[in-house]
Tab-separated table of C-alpha atoms (C1' of nucleotides) in Angstrom:
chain	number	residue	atom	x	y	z
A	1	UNK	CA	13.083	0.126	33.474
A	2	UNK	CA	10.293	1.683	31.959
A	3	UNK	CA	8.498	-0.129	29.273
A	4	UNK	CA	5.387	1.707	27.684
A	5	UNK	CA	2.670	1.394	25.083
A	6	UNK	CA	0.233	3.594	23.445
A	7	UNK	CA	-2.833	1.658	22.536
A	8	UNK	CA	-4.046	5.196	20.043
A	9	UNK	CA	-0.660	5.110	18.906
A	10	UNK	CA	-0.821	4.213	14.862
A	11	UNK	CA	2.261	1.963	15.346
A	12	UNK	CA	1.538	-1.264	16.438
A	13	UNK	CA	2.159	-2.004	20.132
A	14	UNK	CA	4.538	-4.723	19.567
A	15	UNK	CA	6.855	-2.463	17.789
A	16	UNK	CA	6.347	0.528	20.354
A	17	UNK	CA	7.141	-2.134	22.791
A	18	UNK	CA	10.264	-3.623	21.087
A	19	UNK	CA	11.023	0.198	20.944
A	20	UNK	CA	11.229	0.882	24.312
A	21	UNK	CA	13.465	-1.749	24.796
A	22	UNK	CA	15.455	-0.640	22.253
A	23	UNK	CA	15.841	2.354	24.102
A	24	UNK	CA	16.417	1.452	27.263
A	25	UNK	CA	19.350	-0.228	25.561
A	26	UNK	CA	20.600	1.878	23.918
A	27	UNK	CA	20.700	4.504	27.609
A	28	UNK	CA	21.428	2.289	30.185
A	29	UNK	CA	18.379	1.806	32.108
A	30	UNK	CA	17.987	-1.726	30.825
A	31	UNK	CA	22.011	-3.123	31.349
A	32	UNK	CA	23.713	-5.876	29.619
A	33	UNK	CA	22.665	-9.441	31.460
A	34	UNK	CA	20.102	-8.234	32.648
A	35	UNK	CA	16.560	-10.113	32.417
A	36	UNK	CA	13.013	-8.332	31.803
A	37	UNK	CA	10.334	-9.658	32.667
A	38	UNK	CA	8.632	-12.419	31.783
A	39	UNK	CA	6.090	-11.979	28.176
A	40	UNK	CA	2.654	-13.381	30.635
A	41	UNK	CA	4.255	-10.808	33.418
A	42	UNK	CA	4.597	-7.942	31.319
A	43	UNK	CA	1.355	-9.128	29.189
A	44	UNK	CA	-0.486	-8.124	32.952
A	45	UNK	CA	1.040	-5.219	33.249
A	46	UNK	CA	0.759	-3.505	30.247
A	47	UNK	CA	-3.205	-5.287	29.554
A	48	UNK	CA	-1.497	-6.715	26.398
A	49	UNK	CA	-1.596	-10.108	24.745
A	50	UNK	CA	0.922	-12.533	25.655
A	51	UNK	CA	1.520	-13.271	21.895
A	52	UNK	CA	2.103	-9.845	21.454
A	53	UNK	CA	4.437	-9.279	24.276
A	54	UNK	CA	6.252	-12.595	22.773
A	55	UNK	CA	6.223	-11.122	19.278
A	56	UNK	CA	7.755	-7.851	20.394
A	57	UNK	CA	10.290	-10.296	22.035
A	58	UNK	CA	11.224	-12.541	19.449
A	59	UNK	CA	11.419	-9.120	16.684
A	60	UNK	CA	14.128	-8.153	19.365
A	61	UNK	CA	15.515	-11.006	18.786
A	62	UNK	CA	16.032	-11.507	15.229
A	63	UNK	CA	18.067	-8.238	15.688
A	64	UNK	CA	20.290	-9.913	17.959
A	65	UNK	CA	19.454	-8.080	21.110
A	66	UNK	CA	17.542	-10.438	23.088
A	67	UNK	CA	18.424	-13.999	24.157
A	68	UNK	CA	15.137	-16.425	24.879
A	69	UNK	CA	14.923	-19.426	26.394
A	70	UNK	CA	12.241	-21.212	27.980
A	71	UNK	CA	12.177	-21.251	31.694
A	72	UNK	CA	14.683	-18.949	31.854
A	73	UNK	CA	12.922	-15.947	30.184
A	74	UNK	CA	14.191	-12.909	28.167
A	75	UNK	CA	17.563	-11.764	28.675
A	76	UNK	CA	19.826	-8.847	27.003
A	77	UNK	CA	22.485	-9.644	25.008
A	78	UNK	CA	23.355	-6.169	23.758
A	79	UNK	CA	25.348	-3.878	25.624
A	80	UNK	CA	24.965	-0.136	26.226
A	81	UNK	CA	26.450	1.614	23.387
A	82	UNK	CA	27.772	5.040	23.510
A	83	UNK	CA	25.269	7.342	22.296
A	84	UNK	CA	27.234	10.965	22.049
A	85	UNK	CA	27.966	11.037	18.419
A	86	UNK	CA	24.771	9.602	17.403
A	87	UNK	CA	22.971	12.063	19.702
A	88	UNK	CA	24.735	14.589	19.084
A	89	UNK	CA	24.292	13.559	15.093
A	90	UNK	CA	20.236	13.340	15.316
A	91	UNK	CA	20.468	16.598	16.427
A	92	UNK	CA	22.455	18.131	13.718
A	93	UNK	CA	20.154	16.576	11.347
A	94	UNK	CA	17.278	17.646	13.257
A	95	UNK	CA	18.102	21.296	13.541
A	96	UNK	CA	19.167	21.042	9.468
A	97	UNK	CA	15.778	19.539	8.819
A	98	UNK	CA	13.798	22.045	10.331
A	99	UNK	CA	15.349	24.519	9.120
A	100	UNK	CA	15.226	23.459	5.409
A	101	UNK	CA	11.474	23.206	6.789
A	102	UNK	CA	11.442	20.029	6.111
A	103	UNK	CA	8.554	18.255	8.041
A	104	UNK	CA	8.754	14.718	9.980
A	105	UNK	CA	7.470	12.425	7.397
A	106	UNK	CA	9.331	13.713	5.131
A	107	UNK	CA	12.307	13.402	7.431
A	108	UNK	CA	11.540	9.654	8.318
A	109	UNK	CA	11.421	8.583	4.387
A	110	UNK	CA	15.072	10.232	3.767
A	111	UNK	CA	15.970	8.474	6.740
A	112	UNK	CA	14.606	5.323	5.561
A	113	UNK	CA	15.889	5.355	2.201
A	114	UNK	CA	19.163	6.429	3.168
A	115	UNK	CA	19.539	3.046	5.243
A	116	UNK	CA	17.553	0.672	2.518
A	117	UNK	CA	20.333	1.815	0.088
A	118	UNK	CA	23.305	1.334	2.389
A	119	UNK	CA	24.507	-2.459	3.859
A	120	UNK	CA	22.390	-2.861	6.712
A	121	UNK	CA	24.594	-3.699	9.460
A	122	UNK	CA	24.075	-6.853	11.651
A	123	UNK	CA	23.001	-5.296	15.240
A	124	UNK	CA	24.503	-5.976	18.270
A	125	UNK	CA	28.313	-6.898	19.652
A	126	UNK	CA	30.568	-8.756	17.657
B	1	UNK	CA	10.044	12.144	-12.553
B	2	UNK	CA	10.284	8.487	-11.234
B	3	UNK	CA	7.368	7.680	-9.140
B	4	UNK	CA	7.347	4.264	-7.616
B	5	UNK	CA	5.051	1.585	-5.613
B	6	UNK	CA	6.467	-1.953	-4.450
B	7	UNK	CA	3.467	-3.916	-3.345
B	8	UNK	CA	5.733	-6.487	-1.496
B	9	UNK	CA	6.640	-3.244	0.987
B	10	UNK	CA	5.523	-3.967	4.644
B	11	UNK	CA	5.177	0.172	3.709
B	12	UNK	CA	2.013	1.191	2.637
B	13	UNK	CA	1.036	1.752	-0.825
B	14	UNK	CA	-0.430	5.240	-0.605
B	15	UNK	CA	2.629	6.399	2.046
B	16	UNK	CA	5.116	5.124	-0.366
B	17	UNK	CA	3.553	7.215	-3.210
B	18	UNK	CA	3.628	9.619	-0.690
B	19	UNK	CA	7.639	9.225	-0.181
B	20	UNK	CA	8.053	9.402	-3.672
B	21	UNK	CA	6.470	12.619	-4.320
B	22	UNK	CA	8.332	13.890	-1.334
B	23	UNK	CA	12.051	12.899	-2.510
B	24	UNK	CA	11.160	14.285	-5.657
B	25	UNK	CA	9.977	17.637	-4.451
B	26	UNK	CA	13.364	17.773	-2.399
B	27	UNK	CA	16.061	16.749	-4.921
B	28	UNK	CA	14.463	18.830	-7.481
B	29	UNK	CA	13.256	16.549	-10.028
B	30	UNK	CA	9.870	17.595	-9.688
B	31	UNK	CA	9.891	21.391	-9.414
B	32	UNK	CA	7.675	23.894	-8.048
B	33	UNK	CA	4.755	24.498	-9.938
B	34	UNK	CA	4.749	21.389	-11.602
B	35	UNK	CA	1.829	19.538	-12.275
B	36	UNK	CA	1.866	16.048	-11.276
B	37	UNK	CA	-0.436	13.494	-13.410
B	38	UNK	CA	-4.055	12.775	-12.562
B	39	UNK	CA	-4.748	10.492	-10.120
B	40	UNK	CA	-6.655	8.347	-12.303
B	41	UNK	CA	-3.710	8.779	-15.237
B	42	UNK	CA	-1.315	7.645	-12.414
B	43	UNK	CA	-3.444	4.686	-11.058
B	44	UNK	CA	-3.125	3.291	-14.421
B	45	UNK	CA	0.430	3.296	-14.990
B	46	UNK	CA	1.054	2.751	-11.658
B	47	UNK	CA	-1.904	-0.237	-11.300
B	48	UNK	CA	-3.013	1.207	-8.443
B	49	UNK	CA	-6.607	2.312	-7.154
B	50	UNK	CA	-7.673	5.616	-7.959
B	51	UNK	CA	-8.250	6.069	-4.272
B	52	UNK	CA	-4.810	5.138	-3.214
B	53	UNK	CA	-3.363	7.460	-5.367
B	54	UNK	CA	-5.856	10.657	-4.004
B	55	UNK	CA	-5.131	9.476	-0.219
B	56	UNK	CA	-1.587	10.218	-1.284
B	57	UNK	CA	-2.087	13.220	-2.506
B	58	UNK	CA	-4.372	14.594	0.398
B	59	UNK	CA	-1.624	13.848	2.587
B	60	UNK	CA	0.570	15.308	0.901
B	61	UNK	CA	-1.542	18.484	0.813
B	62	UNK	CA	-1.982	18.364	4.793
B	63	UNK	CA	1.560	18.734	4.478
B	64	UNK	CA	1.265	21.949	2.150
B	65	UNK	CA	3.002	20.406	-0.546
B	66	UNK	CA	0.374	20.008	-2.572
B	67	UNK	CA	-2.419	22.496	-4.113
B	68	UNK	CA	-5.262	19.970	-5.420
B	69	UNK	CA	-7.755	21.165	-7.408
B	70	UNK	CA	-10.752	19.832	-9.039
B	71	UNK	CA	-10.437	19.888	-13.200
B	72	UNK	CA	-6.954	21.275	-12.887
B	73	UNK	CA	-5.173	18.332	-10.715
B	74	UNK	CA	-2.400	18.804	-8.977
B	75	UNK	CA	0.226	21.123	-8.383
B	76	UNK	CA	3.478	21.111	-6.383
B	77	UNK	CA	3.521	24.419	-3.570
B	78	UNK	CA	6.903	23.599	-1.884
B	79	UNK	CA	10.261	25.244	-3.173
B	80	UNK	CA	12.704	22.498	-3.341
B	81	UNK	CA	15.113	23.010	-0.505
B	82	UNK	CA	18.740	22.974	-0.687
B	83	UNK	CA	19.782	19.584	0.953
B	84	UNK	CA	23.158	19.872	1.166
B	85	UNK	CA	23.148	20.455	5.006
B	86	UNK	CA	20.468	17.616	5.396
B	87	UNK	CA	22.309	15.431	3.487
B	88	UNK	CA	25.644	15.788	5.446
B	89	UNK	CA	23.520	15.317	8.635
B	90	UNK	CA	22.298	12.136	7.540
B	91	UNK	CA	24.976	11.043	6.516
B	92	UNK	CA	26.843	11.483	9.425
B	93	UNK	CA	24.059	9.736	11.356
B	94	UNK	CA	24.330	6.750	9.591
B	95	UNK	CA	27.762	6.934	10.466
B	96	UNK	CA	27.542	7.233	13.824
B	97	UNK	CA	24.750	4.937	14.156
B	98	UNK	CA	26.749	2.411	11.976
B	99	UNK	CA	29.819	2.618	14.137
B	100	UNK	CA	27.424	2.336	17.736
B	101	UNK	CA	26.663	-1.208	16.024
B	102	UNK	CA	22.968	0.251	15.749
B	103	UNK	CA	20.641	-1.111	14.100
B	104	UNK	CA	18.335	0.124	11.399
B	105	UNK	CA	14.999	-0.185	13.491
B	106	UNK	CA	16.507	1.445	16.618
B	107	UNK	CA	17.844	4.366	14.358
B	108	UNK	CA	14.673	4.788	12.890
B	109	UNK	CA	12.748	4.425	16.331
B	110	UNK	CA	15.723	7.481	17.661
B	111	UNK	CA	14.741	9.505	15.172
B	112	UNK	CA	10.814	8.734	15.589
B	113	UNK	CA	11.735	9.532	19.089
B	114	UNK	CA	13.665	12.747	18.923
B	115	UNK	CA	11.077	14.294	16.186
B	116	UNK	CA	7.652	13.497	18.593
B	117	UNK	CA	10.012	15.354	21.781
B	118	UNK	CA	10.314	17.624	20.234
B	119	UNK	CA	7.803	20.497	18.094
B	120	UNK	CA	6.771	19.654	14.891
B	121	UNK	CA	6.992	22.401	12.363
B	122	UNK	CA	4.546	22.558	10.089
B	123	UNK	CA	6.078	21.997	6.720
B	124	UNK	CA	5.823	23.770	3.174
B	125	UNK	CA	6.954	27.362	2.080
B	126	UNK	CA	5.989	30.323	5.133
C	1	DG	C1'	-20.860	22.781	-23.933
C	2	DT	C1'	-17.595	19.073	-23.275
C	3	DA	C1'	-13.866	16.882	-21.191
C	4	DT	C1'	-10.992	16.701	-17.252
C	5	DT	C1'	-10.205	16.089	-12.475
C	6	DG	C1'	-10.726	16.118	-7.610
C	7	DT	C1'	-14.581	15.089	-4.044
C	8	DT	C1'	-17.734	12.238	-1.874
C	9	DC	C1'	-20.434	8.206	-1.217
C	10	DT	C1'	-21.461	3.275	-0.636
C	11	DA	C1'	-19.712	-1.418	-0.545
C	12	DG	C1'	-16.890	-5.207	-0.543
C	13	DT	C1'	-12.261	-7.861	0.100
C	14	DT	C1'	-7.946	-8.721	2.142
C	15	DG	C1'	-4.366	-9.232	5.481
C	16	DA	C1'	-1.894	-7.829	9.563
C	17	DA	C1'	-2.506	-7.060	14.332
C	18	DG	C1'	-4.366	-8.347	18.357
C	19	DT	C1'	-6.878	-11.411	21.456
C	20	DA	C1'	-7.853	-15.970	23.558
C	21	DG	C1'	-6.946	-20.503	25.201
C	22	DA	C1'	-4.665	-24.699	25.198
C	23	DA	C1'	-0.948	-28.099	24.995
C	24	DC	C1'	3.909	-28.675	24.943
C	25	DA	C1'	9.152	-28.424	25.899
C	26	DA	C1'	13.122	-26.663	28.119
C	27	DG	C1'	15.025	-24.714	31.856
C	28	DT	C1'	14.998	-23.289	37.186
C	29	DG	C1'	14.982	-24.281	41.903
C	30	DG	C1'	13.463	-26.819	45.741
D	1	DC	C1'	12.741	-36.349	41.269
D	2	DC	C1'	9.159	-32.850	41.301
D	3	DA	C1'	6.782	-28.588	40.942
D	4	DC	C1'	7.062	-24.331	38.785
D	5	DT	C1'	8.289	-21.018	35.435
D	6	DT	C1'	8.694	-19.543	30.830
D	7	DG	C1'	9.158	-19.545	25.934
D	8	DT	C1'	7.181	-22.266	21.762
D	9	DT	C1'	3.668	-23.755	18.904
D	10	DC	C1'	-0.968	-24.467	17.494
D	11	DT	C1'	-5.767	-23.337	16.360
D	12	DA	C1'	-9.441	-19.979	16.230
D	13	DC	C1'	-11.637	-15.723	16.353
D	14	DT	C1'	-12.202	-10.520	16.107
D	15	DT	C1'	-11.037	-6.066	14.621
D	16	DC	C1'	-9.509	-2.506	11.694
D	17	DA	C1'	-6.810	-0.125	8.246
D	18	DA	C1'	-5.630	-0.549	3.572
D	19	DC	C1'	-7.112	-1.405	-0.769
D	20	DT	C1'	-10.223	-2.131	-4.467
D	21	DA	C1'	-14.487	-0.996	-7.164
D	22	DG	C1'	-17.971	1.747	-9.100
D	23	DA	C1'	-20.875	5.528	-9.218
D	24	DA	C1'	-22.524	10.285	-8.921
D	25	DC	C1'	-21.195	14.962	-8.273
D	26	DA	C1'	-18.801	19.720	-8.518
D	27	DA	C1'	-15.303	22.796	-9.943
D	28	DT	C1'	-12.084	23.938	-13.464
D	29	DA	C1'	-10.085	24.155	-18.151
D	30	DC	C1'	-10.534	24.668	-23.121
DNA sequence: GTATTGTTCTAGTTGAAGTAGAACAAGTGG
DNA sequence: CCACTTGTTCTACTTCAACTAGAACAATAC
């Protein structure tokens, strides 16, 4: 499992945090069940903020990802998904982008308003 | 052309201006060559800071969108670009991201992701 | 020349993010 | 039962980007 943070990064470390988790989701390294570590753990181990660890935890959360509980700690609830047609998909769209030269923040804001004006879809299993 | 600002957005103001221009540029609705209002004329009818509105602008010029001049304002650089391919891409990513039960901060973290792996190309006309 | 418009400067406010520490409650494990 | 762990909640403070505000300035248009 291998949680990161950029402290230069612009985005805010709570949300590169909850990121990495995501990810590790979404491939496999972090599995189904499985429990990370506790937020004043990871908090020393990153040289973050408990609060923020917590906040990164609870976003994760809301998105129905995570499952808290006190004294018991932070445990996934998603499972693995499989990612070859969305890969494979972000790829298409990458190579189209570019070569419509069609630069990343650009990209990001189709992205985004192409999923603002669809029906967001509750994450996680059923 | 329909620029746009929602102050409630956890987005920021000048980045959403930003957006704005950008999806115009790309569907066409503000064309190459066009002149876009002043930034002062647009902080007015768009109750924004004159400021906000230029930090949108110069962005959008690091990009090579934008040609900003003083006394003559702004002008559009880019072609718009024929989205079709983009379009279907993105499409098809929502789909697949949809059907992977994936959220709509994961997606966007993905494509965050895929874009910083990989090399940026610089945006704008060659 | 006059008006327009971007550029640059100083200065202040606001709010989110992050840090810090403490007390508390629910669960774990002996 | 008891000690420990861990998330929850609270207050308080700092920091920094975003935003606002106003002014003076420089290049361009007409």
């Amino acid at each position: 499992m291998f949680l990161t943070v950029d402290p230069q990064s612009p985005i805010t470390l709570y949300e590169q945090l909850a990121a990495s988790v995501r990810a590790g989701i979404l491939d496999g390294s972090i599995a189904h069940g499985e429990r990370l570590p506790s937020a004043r753990e990871l908090a020393g181990s990153l040289d973050l903020n408990v609060h923020t660890v917590l906040r990164a935890y609870q976003a994760l959360r809301e998105e129905g990802l995570l499952d808290l509980r006190r004294g018991r700690g932070a445990v996934i609830t998603a499972p693995s998904r499989d990612l070859a047609e969305v890969t494979a998909a972000l790829d298409a769209l990458i190579g189209a982008a570019s070569a419509a030269r069609i630069g990343p923040d650009t990209l990001i804001s189709l992205v985004r308003a192409r999923l603002s004006s669809t029906q967001t879809t509750q994450e996680g299993p059923r």
